[in-house]
Short mmCIF file of the C-alpha atoms (twelve columns), coordinates in Angstrom:
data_MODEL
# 
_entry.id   MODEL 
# 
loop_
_atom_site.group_PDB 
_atom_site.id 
_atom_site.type_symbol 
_atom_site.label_atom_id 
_atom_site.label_alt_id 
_atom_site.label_comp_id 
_atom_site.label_asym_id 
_atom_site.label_seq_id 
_atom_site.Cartn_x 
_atom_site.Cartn_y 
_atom_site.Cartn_z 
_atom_site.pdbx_PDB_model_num 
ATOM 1   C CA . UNK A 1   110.957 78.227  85.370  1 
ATOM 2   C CA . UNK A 2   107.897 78.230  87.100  1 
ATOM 3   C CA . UNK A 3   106.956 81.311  89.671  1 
ATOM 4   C CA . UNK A 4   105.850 80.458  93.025  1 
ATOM 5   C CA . UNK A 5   103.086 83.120  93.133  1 
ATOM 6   C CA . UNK A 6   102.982 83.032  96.924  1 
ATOM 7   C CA . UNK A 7   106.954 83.733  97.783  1 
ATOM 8   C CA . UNK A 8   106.977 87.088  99.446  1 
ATOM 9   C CA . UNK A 9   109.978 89.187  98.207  1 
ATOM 10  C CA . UNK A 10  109.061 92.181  100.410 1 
ATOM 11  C CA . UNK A 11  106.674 93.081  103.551 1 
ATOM 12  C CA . UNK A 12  106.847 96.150  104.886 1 
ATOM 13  C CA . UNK A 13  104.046 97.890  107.084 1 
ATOM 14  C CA . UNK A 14  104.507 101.721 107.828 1 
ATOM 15  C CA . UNK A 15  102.902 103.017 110.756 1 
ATOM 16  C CA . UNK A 16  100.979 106.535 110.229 1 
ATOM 17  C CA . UNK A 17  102.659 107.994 113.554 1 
ATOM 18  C CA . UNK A 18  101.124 111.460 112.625 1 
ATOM 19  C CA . UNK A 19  97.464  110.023 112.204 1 
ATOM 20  C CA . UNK A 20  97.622  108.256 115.528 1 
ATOM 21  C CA . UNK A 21  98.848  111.054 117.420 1 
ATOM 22  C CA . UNK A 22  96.326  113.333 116.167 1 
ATOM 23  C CA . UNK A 23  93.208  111.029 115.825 1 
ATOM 24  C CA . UNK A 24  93.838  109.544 120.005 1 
ATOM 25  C CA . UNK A 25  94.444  112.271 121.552 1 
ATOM 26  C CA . UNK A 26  91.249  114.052 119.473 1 
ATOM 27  C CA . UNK A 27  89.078  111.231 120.379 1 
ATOM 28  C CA . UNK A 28  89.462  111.743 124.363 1 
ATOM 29  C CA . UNK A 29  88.911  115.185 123.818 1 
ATOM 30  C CA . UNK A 30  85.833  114.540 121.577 1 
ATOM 31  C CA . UNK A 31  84.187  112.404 124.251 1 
ATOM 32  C CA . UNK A 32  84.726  114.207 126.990 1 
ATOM 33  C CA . UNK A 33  83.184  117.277 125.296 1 
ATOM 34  C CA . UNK A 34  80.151  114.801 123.728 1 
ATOM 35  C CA . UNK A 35  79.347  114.448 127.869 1 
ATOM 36  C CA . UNK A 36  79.684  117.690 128.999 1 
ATOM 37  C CA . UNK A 37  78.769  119.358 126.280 1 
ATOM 38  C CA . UNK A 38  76.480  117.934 123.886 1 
ATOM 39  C CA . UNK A 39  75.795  114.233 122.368 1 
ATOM 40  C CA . UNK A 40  75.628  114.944 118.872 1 
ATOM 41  C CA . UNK A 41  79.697  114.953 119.165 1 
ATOM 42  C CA . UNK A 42  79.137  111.207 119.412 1 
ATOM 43  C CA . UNK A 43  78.397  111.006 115.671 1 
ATOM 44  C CA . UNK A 44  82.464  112.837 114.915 1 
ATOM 45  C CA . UNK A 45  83.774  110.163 118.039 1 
ATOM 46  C CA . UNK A 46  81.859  107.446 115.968 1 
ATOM 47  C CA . UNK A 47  83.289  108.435 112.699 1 
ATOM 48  C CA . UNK A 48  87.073  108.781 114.081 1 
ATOM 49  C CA . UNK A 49  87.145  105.744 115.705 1 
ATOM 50  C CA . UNK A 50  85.933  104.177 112.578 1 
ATOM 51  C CA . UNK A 51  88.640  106.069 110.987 1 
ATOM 52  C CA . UNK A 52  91.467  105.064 113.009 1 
ATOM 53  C CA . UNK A 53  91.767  101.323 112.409 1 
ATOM 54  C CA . UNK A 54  90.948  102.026 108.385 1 
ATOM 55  C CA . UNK A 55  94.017  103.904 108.113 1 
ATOM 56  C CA . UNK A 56  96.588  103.702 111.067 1 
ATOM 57  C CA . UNK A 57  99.323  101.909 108.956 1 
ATOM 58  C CA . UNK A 58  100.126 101.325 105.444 1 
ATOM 59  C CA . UNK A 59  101.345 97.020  104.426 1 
ATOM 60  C CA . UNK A 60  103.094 96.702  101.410 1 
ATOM 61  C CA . UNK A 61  104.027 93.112  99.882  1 
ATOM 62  C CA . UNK A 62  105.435 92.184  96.753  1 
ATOM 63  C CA . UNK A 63  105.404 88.931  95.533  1 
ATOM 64  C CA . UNK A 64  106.551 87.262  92.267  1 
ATOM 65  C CA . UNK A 65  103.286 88.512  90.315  1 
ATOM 66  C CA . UNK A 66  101.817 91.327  92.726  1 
ATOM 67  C CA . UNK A 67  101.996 94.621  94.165  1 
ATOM 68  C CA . UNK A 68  99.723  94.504  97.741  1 
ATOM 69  C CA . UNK A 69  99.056  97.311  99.454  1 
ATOM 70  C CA . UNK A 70  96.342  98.098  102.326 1 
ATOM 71  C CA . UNK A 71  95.524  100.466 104.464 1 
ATOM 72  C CA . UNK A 72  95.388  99.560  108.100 1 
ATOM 73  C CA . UNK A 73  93.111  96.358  108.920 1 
ATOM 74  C CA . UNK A 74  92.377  95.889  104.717 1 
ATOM 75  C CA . UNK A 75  89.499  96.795  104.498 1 
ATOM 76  C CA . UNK A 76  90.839  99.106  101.765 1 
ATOM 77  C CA . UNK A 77  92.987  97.602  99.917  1 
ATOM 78  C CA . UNK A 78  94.121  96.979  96.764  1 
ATOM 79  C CA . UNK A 79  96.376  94.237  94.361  1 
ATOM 80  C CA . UNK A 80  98.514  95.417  91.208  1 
ATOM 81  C CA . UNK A 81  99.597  92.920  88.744  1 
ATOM 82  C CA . UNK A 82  103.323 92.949  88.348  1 
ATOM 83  C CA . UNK A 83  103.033 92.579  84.701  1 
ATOM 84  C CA . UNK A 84  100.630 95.859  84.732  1 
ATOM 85  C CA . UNK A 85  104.064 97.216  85.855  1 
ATOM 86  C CA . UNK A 86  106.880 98.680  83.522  1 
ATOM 87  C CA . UNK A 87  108.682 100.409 85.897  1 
ATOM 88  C CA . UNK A 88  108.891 102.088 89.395  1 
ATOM 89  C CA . UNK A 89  111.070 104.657 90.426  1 
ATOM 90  C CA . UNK A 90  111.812 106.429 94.245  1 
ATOM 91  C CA . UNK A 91  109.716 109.795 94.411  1 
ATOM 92  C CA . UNK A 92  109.121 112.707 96.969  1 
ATOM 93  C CA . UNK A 93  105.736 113.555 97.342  1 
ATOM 94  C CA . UNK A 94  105.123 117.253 98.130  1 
ATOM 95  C CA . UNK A 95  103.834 118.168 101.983 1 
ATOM 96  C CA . UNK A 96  100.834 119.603 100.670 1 
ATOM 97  C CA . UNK A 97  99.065  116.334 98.922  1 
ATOM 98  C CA . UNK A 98  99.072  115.127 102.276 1 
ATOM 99  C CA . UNK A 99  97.962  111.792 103.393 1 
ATOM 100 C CA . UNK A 100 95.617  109.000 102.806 1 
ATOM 101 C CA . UNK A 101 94.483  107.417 99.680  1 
ATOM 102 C CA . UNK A 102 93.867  110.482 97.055  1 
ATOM 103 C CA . UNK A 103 94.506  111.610 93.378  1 
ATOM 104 C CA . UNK A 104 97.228  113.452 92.781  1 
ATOM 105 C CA . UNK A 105 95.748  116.258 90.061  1 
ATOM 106 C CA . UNK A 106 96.786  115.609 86.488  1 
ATOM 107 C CA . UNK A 107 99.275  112.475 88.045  1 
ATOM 108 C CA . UNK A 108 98.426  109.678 89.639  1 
ATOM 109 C CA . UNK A 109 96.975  107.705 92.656  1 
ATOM 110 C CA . UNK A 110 98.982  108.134 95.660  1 
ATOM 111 C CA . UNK A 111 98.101  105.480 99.454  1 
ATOM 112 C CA . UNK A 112 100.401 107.369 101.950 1 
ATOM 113 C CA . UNK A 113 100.214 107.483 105.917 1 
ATOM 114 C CA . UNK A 114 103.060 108.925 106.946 1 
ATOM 115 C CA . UNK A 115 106.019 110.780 105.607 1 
ATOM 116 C CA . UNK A 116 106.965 112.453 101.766 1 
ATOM 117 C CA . UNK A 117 108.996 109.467 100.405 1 
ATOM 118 C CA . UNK A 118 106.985 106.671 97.888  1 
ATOM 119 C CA . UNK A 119 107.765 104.722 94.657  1 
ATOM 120 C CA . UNK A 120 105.795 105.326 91.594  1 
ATOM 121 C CA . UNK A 121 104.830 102.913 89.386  1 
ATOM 122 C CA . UNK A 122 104.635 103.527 85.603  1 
ATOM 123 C CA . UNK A 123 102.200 101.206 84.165  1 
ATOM 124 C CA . UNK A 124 102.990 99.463  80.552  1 
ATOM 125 C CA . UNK A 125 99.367  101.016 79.237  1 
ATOM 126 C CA . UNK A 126 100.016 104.550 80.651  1 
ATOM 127 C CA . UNK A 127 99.354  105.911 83.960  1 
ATOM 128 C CA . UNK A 128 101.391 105.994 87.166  1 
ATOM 129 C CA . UNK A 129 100.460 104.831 90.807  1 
ATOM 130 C CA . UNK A 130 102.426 106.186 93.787  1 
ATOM 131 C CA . UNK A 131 102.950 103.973 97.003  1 
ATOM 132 C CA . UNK A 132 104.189 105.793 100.031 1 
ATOM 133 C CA . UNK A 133 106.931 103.834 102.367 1 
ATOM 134 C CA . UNK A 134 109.699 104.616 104.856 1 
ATOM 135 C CA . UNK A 135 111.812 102.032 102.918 1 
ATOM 136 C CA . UNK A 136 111.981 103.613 99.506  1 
ATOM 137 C CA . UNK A 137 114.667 101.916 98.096  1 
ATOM 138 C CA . UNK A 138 114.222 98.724  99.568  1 
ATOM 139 C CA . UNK A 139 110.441 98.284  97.843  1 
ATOM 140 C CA . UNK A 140 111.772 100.087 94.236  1 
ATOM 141 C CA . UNK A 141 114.458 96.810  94.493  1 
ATOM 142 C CA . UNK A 142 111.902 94.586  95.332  1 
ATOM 143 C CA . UNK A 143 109.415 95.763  92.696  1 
ATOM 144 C CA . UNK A 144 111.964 95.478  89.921  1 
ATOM 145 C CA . UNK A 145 113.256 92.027  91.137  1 
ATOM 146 C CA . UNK A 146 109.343 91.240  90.919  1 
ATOM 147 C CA . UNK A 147 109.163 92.868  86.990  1 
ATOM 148 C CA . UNK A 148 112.456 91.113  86.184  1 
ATOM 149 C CA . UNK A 149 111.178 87.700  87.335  1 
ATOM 150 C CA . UNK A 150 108.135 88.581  85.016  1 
ATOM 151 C CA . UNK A 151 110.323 89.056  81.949  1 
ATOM 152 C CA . UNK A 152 112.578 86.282  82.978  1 
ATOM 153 C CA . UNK A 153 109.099 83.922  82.648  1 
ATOM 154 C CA . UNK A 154 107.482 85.415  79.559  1 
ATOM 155 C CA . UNK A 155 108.402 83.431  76.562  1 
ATOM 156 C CA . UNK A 156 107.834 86.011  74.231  1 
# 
């Protein structure tokens, strides 16, 4: 059997509601103050709004050999080999990590923009990777349909 390497099994893109409603509403307030107050405040507007599209949603995709996430218009972004993968299972991650794409001390990588729930993936070679979603489930099933299409394909 032959994988089509393009057939999407999952798509999901997460919205980081929290983000925007903190990073707009600071933004007014940051230029209004940069007029009246003083213009250096145009350096923090400058670096928000650069901010803002960077990491204003979360896209997940899983294919038949890849994990795809990025972080809002993809500029950061980053691919996972399927086979890399040995197993992924639903996880919680703790209000105080927080958001964005960080380490996790003495875990793993976590990309999160919204919300505690993920999926963690335990790599064949060691090491984990955490992917935060509001669809837990539905991108641990999609993840193992992806691994057991991998072992379906490997001769060995």
């Amino acid at each position: 059997m032959s994988l089509d390497p393009d057939r999407i099994i999952f798509r999901n893109t997460q919205p980081g509601t929290l983000i925007r409603l903190i990073m707009i509403p600071l933004c007014i307030v940051i230029l209004v103050l940069s007029i009246q107050v003083t213009s250096f405040l145009f350096i923090a507007l400058g670096i928000l709004l650069v901010c803002l599209p960077l990491f204003h949603s979360l896209t997940t995709e899983i294919t038949d050999t890849s994990i795809r996430i990025r972080m809002g218009i993809g500029v950061i972004h980053r691919t996972i080999p399927v086979s890399r993968v040995r197993s992924c299972t639903c996880a919680r991650t703790p209000w105080y990590i927080g958001w964005g794409v960080r380490l996790i001390p003495g875990r793993c990588w976590l990309w999160n923009v919204s919300g505690f729930d993920s999926v963690e993936l335990e790599y064949r070679q060691g090491g984990h990777f955490r992917i935060g979603t509001d669809m837990p489930q539905e991108l641990a099933d999609a993840i193992d349909e992806a691994i057991s299409l991998q072992r379906h394909d490997d001769p060995a």
